[in-house]
Short mmCIF file of N, CA and C in Angstrom, two decimals:
data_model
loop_
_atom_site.label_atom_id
_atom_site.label_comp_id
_atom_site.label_asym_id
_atom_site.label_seq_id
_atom_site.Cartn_x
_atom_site.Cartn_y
_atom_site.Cartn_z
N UNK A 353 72.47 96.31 66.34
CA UNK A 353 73.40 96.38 67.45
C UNK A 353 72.62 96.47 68.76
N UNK A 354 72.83 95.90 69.49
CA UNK A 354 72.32 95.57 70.93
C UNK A 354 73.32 96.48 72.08
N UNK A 355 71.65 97.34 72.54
CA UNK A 355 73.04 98.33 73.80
C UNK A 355 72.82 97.21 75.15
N UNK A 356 73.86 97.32 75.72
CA UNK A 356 74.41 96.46 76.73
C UNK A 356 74.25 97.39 77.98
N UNK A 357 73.46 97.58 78.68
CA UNK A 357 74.11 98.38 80.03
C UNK A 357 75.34 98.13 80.23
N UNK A 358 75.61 99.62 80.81
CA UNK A 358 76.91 99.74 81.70
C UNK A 358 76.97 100.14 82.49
N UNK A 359 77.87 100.03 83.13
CA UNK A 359 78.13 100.99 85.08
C UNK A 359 78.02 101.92 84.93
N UNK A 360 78.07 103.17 86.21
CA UNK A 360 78.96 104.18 85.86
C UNK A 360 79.95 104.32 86.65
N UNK A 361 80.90 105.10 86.53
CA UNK A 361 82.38 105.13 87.01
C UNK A 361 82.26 105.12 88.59
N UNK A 362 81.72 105.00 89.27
CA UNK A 362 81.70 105.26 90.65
C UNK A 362 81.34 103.91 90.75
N UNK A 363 80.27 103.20 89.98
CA UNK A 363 79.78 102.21 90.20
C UNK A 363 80.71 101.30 90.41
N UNK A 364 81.43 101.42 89.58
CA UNK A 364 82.54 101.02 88.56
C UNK A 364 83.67 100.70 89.51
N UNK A 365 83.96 101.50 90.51
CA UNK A 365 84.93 101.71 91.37
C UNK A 365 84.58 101.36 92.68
N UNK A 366 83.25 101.32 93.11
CA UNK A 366 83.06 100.41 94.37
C UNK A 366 82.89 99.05 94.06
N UNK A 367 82.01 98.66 93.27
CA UNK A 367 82.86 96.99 92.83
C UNK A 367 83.55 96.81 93.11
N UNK A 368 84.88 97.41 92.43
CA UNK A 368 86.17 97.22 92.76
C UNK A 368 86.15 96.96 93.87
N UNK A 369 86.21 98.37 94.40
CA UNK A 369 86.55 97.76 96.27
C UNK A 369 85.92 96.54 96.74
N UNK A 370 84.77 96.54 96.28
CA UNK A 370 84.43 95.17 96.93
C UNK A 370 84.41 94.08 96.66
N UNK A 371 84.89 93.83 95.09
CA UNK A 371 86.09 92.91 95.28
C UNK A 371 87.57 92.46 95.88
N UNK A 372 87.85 93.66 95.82
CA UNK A 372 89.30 93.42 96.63
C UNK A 372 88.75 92.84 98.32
N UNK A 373 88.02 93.43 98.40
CA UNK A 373 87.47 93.26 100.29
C UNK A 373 86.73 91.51 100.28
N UNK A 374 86.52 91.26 99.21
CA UNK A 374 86.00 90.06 99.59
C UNK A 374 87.38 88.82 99.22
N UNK A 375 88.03 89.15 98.11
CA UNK A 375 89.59 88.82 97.83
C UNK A 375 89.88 88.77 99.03
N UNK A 376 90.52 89.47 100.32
CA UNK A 376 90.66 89.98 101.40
C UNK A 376 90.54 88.87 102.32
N UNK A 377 89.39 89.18 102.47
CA UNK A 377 88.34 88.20 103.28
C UNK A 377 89.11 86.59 102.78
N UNK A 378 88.46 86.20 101.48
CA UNK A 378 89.06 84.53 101.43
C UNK A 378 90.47 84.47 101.63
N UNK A 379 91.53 85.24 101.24
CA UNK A 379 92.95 85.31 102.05
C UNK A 379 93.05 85.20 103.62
N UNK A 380 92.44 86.32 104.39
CA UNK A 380 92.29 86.15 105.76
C UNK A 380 92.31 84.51 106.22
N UNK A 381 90.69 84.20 105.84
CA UNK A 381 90.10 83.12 106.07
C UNK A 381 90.76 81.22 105.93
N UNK A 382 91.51 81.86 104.90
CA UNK A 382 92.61 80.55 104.43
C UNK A 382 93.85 80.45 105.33
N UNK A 383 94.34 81.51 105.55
CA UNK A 383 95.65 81.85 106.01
C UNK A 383 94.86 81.23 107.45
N UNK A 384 94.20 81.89 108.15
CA UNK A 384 93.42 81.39 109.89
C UNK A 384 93.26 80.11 109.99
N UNK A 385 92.84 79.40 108.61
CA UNK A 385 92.41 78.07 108.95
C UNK A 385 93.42 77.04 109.57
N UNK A 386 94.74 77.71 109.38
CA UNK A 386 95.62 76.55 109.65
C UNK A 386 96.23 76.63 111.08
N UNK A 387 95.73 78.16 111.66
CA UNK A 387 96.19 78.27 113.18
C UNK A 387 94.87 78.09 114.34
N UNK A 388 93.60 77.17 113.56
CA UNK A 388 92.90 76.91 114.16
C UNK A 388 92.78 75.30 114.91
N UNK A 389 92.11 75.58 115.75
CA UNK A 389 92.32 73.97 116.30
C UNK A 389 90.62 73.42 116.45
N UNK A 390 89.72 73.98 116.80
CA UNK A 390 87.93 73.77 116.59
C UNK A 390 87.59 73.96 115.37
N UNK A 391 87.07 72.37 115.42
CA UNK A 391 86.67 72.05 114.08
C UNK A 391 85.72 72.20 113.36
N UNK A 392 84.87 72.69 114.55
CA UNK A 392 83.52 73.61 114.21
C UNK A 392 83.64 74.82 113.84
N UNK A 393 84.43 75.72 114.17
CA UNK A 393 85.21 77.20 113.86
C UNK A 393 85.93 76.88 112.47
N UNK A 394 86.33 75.81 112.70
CA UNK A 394 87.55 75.60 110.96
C UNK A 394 86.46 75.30 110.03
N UNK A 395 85.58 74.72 110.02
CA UNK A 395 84.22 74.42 109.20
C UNK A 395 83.72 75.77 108.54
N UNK A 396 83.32 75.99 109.49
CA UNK A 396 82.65 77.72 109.27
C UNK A 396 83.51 78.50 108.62
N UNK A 397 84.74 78.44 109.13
CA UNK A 397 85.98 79.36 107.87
C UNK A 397 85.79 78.92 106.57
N UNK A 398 85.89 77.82 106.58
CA UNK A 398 85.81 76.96 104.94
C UNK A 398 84.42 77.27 104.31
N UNK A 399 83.71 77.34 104.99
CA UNK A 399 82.38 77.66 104.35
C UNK A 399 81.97 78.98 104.01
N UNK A 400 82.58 80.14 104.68
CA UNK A 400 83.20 81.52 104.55
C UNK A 400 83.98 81.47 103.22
N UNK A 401 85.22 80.80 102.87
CA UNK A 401 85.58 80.82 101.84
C UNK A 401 84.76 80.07 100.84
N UNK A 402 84.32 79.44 100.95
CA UNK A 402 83.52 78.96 99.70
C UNK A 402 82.39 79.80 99.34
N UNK A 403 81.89 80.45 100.06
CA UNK A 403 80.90 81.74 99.85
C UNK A 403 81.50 82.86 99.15
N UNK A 404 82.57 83.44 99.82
CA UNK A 404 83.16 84.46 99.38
C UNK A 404 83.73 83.79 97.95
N UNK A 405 83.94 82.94 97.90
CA UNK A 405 84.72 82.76 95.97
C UNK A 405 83.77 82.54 95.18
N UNK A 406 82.43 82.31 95.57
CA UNK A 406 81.22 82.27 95.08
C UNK A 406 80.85 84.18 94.53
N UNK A 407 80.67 84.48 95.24
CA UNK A 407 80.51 86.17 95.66
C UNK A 407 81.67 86.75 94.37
N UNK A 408 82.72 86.30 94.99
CA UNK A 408 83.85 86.85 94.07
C UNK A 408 83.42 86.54 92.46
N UNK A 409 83.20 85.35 92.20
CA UNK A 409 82.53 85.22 90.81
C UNK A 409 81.62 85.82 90.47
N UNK A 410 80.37 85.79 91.16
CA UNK A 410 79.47 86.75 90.63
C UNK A 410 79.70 88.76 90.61
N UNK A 411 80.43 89.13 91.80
CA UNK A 411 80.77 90.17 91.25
C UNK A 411 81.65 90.30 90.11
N UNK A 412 82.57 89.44 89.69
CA UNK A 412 83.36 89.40 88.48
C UNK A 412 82.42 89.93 87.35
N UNK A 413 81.27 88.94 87.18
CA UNK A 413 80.50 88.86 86.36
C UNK A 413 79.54 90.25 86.12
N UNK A 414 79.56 90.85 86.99
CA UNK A 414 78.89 92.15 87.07
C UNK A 414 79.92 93.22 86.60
N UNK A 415 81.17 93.40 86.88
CA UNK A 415 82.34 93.84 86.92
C UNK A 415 82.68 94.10 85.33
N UNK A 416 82.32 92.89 84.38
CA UNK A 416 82.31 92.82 82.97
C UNK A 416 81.59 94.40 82.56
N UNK A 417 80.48 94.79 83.09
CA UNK A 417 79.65 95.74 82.74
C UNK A 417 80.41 96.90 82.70
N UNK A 418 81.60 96.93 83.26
CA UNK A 418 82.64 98.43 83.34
C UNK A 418 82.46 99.39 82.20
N UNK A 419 82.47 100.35 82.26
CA UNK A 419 82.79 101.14 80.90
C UNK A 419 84.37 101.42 80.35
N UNK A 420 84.67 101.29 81.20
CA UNK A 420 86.23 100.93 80.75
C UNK A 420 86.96 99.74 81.53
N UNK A 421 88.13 99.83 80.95
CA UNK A 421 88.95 98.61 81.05
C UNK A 421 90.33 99.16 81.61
N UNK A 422 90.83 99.36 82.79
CA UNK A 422 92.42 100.16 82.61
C UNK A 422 93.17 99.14 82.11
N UNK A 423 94.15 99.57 80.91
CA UNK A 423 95.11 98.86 80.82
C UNK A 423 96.15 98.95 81.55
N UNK A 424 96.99 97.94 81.65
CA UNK A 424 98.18 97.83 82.66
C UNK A 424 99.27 98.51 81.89
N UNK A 425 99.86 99.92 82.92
CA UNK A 425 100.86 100.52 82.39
C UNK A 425 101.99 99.47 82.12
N UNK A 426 103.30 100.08 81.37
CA UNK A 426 104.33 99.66 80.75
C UNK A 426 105.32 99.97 82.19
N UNK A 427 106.06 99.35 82.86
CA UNK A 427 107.10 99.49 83.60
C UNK A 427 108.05 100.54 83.20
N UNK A 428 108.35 101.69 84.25
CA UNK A 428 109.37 102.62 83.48
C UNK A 428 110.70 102.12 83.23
N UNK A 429 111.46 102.54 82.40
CA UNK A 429 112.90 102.41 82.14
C UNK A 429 113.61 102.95 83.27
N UNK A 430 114.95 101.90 84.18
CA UNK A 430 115.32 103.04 85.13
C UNK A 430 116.33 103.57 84.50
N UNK A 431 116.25 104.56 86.04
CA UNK A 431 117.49 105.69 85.91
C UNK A 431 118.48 105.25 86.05
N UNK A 432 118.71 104.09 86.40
CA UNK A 432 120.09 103.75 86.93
C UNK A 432 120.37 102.80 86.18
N UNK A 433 121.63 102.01 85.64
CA UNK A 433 121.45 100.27 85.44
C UNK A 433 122.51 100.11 86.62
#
């Protein structure tokens, strides 16, 4: 059996954030591109996003290393129908 490094939970949890922040970022960046009019500025956005989804993959790939996995809770039953 082969030990695998793993994170640790803090580790674990700024990833996170910085995935979401770079998620973030290529949303921003997409959404701007279309209220831009310099095409030199719109270039550079696009190339911003193509970095950042680059980035985003490789932290994914690091992200695998988690020691855990949260599973996605079950939706509660309501109180009301």
């Amino acid at each position: 059996m082969v030990n695998q490094p793993t994170l640790a939970a803090h580790e674990s949890l700024e990833l996170h954030e910085a995935l979401n922040f770079k998620t973030l970022c290529v949303l921003k960046s997409k959404m701007m591109q279309g209220l831009v009019f310099d095409q030199e500025l719109k270039a550079l956005m696009q190339k911003d996003v193509e970095q950042s989804m680059q980035a985003i993959a490789d932290l994914q790939t690091v992200y695998a290393k988690a020691p855990f996995q949260a599973p996605i809770p079950n939706r509660p039953t309501p109180i009301i129908n």
